[in-house]
PDB file of C-alpha atoms and ligand atoms in Angstrom:
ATOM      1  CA  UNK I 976       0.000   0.000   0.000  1.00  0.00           C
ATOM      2  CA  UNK I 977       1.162   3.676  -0.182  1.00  0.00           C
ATOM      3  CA  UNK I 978       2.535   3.509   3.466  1.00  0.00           C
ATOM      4  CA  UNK I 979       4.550   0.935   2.327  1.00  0.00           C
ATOM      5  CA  UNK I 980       6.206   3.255  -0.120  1.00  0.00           C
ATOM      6  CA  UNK I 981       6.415   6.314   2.210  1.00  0.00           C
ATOM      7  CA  UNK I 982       8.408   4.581   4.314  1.00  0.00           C
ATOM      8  CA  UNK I 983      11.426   3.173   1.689  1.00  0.00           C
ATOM      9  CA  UNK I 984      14.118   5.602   2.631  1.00  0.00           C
ATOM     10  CA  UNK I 985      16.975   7.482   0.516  1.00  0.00           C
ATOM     11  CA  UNK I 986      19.248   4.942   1.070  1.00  0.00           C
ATOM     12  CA  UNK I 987      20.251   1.748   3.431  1.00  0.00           C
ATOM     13  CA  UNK I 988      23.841   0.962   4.576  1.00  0.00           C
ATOM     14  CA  UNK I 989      25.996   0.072   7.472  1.00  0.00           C
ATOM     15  CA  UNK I 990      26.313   3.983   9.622  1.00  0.00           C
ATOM     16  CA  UNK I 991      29.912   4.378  11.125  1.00  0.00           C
ATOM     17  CA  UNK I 992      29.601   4.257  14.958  1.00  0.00           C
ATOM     18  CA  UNK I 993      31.214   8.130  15.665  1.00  0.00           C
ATOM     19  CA  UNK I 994      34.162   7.048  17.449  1.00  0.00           C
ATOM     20  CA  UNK I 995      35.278   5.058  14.360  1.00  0.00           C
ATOM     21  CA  UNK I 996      34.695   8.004  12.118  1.00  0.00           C
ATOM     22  CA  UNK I 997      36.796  10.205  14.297  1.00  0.00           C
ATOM     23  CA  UNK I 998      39.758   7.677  13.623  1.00  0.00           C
ATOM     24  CA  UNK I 999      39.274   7.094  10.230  1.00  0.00           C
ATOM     25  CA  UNK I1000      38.722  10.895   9.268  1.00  0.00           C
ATOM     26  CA  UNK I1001      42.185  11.570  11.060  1.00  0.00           C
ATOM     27  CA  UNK I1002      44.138   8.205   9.235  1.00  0.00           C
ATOM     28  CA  UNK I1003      42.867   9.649   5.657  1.00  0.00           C
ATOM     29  CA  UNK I1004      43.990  12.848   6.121  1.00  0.00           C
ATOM     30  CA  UNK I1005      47.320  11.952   7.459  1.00  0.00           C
ATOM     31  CA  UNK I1006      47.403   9.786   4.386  1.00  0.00           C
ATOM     32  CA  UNK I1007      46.730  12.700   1.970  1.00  0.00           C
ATOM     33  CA  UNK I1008      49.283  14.512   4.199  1.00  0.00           C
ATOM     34  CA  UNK I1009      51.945  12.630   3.502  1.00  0.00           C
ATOM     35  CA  UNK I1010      50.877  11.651  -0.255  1.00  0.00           C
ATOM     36  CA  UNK I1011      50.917  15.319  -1.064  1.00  0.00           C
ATOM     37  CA  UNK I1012      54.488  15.228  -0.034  1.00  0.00           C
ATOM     38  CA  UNK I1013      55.927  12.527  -2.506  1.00  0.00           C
ATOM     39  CA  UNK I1014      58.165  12.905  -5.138  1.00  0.00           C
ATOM     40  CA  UNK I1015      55.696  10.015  -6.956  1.00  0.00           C
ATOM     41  CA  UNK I1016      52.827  12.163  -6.840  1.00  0.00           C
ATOM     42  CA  UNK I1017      54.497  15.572  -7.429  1.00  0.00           C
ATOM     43  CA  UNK I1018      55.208  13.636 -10.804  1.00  0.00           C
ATOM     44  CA  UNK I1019      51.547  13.525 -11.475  1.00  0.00           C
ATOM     45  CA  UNK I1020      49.940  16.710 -10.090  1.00  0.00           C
ATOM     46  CA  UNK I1021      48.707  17.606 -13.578  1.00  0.00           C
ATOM     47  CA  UNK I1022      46.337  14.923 -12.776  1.00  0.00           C
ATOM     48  CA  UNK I1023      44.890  17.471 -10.322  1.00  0.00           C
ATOM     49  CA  UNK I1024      45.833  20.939 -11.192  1.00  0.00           C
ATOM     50  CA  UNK I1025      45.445  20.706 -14.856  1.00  0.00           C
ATOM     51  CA  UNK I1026      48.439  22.699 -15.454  1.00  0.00           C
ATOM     52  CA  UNK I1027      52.719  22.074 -14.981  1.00  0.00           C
ATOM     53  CA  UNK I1028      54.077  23.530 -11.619  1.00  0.00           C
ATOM     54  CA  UNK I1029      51.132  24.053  -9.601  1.00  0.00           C
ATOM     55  CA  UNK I1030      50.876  22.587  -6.303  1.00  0.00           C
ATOM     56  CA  UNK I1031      47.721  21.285  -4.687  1.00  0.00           C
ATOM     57  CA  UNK I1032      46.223  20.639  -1.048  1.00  0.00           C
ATOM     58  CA  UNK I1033      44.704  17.326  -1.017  1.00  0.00           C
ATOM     59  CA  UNK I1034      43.186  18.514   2.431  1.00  0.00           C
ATOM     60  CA  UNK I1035      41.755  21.486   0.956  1.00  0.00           C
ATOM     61  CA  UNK I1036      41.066  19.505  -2.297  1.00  0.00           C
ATOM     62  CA  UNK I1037      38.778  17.232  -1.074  1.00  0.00           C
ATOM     63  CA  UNK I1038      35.405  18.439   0.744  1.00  0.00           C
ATOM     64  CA  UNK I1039      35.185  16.171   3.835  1.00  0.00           C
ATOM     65  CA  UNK I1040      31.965  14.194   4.291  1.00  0.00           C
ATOM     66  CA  UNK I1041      29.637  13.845   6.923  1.00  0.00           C
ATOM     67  CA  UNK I1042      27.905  10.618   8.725  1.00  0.00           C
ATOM     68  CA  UNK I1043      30.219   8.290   6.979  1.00  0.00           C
ATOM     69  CA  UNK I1044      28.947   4.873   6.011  1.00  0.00           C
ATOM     70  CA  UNK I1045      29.082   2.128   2.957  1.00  0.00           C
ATOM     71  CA  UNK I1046      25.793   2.825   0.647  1.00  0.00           C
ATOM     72  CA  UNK I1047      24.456  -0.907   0.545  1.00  0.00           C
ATOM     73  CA  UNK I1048      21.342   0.468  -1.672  1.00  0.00           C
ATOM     74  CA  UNK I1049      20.400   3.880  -2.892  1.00  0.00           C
ATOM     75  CA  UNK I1050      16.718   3.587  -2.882  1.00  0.00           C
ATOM     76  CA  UNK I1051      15.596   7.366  -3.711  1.00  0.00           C
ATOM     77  CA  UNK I1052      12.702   7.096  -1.864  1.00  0.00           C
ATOM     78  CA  UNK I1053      11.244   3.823  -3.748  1.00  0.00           C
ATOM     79  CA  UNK I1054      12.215   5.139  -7.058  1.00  0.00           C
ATOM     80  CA  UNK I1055      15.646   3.751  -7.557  1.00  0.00           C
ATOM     81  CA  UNK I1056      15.405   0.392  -9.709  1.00  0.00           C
ATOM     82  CA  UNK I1057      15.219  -2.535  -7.121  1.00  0.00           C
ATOM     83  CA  UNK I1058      14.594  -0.456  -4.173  1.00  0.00           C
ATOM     84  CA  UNK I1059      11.305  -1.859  -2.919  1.00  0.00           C
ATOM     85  CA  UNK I1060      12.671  -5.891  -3.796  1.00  0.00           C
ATOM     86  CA  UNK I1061      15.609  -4.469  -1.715  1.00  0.00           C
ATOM     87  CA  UNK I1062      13.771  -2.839   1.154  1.00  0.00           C
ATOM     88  CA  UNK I1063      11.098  -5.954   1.016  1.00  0.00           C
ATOM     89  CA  UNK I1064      14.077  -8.629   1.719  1.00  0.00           C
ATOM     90  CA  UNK I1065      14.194 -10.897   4.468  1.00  0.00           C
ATOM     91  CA  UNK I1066      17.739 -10.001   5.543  1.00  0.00           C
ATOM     92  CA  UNK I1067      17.098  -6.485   5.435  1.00  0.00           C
ATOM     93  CA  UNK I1068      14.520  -6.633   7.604  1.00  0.00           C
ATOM     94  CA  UNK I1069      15.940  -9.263  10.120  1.00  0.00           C
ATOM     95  CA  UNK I1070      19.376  -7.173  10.223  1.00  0.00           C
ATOM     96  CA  UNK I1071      18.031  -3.529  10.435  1.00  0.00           C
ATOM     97  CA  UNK I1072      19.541  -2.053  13.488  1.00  0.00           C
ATOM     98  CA  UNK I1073      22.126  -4.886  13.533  1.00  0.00           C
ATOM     99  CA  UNK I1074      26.632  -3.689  14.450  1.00  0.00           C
ATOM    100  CA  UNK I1075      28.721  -5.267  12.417  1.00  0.00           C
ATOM    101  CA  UNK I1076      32.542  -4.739  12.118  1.00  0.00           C
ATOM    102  CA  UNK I1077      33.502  -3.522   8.212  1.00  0.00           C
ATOM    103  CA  UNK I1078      36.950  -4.241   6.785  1.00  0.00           C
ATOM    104  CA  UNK I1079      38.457  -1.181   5.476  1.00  0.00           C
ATOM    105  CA  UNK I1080      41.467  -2.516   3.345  1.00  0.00           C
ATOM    106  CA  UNK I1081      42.350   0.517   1.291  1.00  0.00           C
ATOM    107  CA  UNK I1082      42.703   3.933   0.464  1.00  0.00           C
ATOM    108  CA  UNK I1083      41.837   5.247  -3.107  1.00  0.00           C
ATOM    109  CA  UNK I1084      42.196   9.001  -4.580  1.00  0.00           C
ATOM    110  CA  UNK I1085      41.028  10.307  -7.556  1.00  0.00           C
ATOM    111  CA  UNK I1086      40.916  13.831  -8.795  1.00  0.00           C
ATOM    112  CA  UNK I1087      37.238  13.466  -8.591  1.00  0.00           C
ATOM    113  CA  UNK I1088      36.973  11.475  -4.943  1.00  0.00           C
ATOM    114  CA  UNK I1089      39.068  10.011  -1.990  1.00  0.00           C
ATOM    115  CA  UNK I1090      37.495   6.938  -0.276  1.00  0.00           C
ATOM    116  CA  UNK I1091      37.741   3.797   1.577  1.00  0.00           C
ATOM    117  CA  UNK I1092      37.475   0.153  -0.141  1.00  0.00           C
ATOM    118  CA  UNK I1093      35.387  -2.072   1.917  1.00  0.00           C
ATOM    119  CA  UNK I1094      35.875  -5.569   2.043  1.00  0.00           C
ATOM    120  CA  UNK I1095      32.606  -7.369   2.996  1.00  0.00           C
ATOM    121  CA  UNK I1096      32.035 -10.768   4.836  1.00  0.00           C
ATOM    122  CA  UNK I1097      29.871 -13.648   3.611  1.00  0.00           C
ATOM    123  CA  UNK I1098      27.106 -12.369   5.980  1.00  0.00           C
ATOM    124  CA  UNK I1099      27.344  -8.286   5.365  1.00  0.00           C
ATOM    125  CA  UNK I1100      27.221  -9.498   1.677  1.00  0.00           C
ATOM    126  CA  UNK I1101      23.756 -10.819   1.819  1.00  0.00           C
ATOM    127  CA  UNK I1102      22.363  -6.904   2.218  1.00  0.00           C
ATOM    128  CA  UNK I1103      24.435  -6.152  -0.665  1.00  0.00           C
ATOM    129  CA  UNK I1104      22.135  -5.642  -3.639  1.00  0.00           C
ATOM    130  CA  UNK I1105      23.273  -8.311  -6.860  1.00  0.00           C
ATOM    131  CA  UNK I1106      23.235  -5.144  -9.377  1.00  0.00           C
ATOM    132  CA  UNK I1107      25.390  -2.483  -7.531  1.00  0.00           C
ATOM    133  CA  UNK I1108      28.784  -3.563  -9.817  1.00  0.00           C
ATOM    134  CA  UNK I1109      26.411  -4.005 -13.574  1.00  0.00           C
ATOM    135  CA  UNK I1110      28.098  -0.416 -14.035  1.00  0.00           C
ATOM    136  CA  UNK I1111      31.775  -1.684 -14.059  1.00  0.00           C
ATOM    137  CA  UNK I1112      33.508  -0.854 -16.899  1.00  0.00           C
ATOM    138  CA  UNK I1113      33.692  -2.445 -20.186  1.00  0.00           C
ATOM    139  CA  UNK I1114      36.022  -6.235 -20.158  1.00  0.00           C
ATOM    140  CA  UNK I1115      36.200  -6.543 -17.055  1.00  0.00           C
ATOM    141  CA  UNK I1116      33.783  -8.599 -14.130  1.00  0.00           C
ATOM    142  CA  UNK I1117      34.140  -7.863 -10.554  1.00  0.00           C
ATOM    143  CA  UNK I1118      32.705 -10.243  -7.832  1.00  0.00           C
ATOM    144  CA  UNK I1119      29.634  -9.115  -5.939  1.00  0.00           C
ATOM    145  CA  UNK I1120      30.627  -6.282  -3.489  1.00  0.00           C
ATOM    146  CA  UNK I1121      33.286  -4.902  -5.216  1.00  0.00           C
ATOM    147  CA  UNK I1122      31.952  -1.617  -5.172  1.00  0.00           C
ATOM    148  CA  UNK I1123      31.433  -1.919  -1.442  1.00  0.00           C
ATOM    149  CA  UNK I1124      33.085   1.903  -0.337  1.00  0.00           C
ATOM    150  CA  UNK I1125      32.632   4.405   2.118  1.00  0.00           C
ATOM    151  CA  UNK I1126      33.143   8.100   0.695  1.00  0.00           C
ATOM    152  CA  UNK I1127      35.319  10.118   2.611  1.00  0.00           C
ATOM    153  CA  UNK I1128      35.529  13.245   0.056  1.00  0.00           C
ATOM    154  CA  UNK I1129      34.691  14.594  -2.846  1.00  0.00           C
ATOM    155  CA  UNK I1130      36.135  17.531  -5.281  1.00  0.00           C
ATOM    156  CA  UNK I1131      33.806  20.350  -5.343  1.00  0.00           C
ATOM    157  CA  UNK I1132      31.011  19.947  -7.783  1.00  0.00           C
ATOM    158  CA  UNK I1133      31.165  16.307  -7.029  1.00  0.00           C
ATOM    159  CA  UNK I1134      28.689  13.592  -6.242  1.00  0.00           C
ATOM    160  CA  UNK I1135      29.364  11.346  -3.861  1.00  0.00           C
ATOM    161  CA  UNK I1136      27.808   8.270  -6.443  1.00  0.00           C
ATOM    162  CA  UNK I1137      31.291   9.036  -8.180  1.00  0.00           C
ATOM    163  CA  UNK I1138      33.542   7.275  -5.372  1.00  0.00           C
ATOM    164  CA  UNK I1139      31.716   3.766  -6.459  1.00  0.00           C
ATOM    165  CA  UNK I1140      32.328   4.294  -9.687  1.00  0.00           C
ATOM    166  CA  UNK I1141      35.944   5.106  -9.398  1.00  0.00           C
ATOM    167  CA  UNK I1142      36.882   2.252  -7.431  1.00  0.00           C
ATOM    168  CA  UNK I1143      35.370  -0.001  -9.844  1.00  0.00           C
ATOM    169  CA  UNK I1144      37.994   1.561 -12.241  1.00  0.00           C
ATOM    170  CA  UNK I1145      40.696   0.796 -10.301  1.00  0.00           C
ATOM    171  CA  UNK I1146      39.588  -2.446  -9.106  1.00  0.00           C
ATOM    172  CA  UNK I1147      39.006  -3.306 -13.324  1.00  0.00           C
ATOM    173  CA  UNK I1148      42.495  -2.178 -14.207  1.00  0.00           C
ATOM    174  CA  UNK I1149      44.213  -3.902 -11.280  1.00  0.00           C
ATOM    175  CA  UNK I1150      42.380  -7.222 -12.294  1.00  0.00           C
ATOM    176  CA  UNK I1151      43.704  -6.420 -16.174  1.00  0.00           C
ATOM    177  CA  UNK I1152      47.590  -5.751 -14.246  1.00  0.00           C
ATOM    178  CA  UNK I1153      47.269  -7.706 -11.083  1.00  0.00           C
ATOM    179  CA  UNK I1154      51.190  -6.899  -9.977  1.00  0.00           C
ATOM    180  CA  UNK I1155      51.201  -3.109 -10.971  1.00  0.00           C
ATOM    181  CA  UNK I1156      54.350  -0.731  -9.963  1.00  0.00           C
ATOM    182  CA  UNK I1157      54.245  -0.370  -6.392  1.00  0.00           C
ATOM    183  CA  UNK I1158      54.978   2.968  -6.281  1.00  0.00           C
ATOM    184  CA  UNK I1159      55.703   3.475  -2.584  1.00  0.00           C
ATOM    185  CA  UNK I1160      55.749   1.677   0.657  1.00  0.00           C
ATOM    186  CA  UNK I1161      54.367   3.883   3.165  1.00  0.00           C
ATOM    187  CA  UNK I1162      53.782   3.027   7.193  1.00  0.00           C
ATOM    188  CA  UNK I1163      50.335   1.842   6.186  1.00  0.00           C
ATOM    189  CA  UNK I1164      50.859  -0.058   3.095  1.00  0.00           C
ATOM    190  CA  UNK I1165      51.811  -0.517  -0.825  1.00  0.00           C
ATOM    191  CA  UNK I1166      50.698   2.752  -2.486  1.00  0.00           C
ATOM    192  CA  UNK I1167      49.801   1.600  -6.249  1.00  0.00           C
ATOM    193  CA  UNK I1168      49.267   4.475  -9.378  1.00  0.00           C
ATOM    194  CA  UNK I1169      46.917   3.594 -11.636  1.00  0.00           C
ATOM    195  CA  UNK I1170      47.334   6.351 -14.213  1.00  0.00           C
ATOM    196  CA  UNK I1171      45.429   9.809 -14.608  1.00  0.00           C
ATOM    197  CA  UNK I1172      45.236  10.316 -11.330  1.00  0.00           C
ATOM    198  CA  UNK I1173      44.459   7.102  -9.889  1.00  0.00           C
ATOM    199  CA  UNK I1174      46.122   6.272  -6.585  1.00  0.00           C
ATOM    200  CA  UNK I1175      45.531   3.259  -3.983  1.00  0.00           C
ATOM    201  CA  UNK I1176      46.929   2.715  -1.063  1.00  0.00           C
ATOM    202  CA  UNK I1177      46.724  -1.256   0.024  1.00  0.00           C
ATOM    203  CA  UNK I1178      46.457  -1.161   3.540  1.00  0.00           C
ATOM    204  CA  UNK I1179      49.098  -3.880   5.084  1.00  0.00           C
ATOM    205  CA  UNK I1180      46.437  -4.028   8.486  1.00  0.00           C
ATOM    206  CA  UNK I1181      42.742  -3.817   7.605  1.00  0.00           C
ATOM    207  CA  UNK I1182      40.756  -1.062   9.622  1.00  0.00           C
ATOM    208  CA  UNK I1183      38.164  -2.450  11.585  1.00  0.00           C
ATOM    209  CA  UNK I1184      35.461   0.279  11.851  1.00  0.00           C
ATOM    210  CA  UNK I1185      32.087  -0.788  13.674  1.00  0.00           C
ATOM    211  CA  UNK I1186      28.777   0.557  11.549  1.00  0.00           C
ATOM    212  CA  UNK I1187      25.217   0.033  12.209  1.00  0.00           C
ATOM    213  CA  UNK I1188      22.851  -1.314   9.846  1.00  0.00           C
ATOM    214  CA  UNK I1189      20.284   1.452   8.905  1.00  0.00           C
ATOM    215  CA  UNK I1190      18.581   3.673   6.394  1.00  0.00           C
ATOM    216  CA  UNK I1191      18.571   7.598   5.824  1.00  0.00           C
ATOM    217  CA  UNK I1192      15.822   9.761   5.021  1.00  0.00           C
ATOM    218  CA  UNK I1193      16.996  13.938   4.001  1.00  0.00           C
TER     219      UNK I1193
HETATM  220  P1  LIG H1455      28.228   6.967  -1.827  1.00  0.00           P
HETATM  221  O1  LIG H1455      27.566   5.698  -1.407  1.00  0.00           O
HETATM  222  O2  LIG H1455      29.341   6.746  -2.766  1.00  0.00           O
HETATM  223  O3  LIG H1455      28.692   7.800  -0.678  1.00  0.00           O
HETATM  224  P2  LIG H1455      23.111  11.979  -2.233  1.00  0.00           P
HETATM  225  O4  LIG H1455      23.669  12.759  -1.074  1.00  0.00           O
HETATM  226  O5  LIG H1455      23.743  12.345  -3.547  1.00  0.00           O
HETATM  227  O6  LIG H1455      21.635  11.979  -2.277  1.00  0.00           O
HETATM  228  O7  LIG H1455      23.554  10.464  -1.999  1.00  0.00           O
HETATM  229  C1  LIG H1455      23.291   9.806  -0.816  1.00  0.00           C
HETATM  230  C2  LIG H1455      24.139   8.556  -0.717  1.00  0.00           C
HETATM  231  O8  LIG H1455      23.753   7.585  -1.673  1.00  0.00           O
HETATM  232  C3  LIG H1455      25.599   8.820  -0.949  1.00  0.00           C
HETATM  233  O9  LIG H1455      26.274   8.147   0.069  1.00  0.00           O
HETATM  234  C4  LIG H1455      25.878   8.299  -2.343  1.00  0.00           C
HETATM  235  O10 LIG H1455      27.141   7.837  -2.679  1.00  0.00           O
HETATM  236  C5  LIG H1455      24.800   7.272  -2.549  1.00  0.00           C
HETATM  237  N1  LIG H1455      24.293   7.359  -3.921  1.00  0.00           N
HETATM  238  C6  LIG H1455      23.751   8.436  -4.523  1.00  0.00           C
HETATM  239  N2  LIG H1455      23.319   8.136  -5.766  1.00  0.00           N
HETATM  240  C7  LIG H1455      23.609   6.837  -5.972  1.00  0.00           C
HETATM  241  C8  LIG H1455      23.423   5.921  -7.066  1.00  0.00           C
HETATM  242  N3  LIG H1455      22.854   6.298  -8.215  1.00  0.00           N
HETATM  243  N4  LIG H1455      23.870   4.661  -6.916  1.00  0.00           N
HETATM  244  C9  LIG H1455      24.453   4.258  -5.781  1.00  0.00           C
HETATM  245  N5  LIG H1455      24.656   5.059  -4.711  1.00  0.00           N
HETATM  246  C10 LIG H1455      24.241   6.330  -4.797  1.00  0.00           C
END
């Protein structure tokens, strides 16, 4: 009926408890800190800038986000394809409200988005929706939950449905090169360049970041 409808939200997805986002806000800017800083990316600032010479502020570059958390479904309010078969799912409904611990096990910039690659478990897996990688670009299949991501910035003018869709780029071209140039090995792990702009940072310990199960309404 139409309360039925009403009450599909803008999107579900696991909500990062705010202690977590506190650490993980602090570890990706110290991360674009110290990539700033590198010969390796100096190399590539074009990427960014669009023009020889010019230096950029990844901190500055990047507008921080708000209530972070790993989009399972975007619903739009029922009128997203698949959003009421998601919303009517017996796993959604049994694990609404449900803490689960996320693996965050890398880094990723862009000149369009910086984010965090999630990796999810057999169980977090069965709230992720079976069409959220039929976008990934051409040649190349990616397992379900691939695109599994939490944004943690975006350039201005952005939308935050980019950071998806730029790690599924990077994800495609590392399954076309699987042992790419490592370009540096930082204190958290192997940062990889994946050409026009395109960096990932492979983090040697996971970050275990507890997020609740839930939906948001604007
Ligand atoms: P993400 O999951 O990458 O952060 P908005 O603020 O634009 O309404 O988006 C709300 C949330 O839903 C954001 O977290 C965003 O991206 C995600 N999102 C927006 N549009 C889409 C879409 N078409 N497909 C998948 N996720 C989307």
């Amino acid at each position: 009926g139409p309360l039925g409808e009403i009450s599909i939200p803008l999107y579900f997805g696991f909500f990062l408890l705010s202690s977590v986002q506190d650490k993980i806000k602090c570890t990706a800017n110290d991360f674009l800190k110290t990539l700033d800083t590198l010969e390796a990316f100096k190399k590539h600032m074009i990427d960014f800038t669009g023009k020889e010479e010019s230096e950029v502020d990844l901190e500055q570059y990047f507008q921080a986000k708000e209530f972070l958390h790993c989009t399972t479904k975007f619903c739009n309010y029922g009128k997203a394809e698949g959003a009421k078969e998601y919303a009517a799912m017996p796993a959604v409904k049994k694990m609404y409200s449900f803490i689960f611990e996320l693996s965050l096990t890398a880094l990723f910039v862009t000149p369009r988005t910086v984010g965090a690659q999630v990796s999810l478990t057999e169980e977090q897996l069965l709230l992720w929706p079976a069409d959220a990688e039929s976008s990934v670009p051409a040649g190349a299949s990616l397992p379900l939950g691939s695109r599994a991501h939490v944004t943690l910035g975006c350039a201005e003018g952005v939308e935050p449905v980019q950071t998806g869709l730029d790690l599924l780029e990077i994800l495609a071209l590392k399954q076309q090169d699987p042992k790419p140039d490592v370009v540096e090995e930082m204190e958290l792990g192997s940062l990889t360049y994946y050409n026009e702009g395109r960096w990932m940072l492979s983090l040697r310990e996971p970050i275990g970041a507890r997020a609740c199960f839930s939906s948001y309404y604007k």
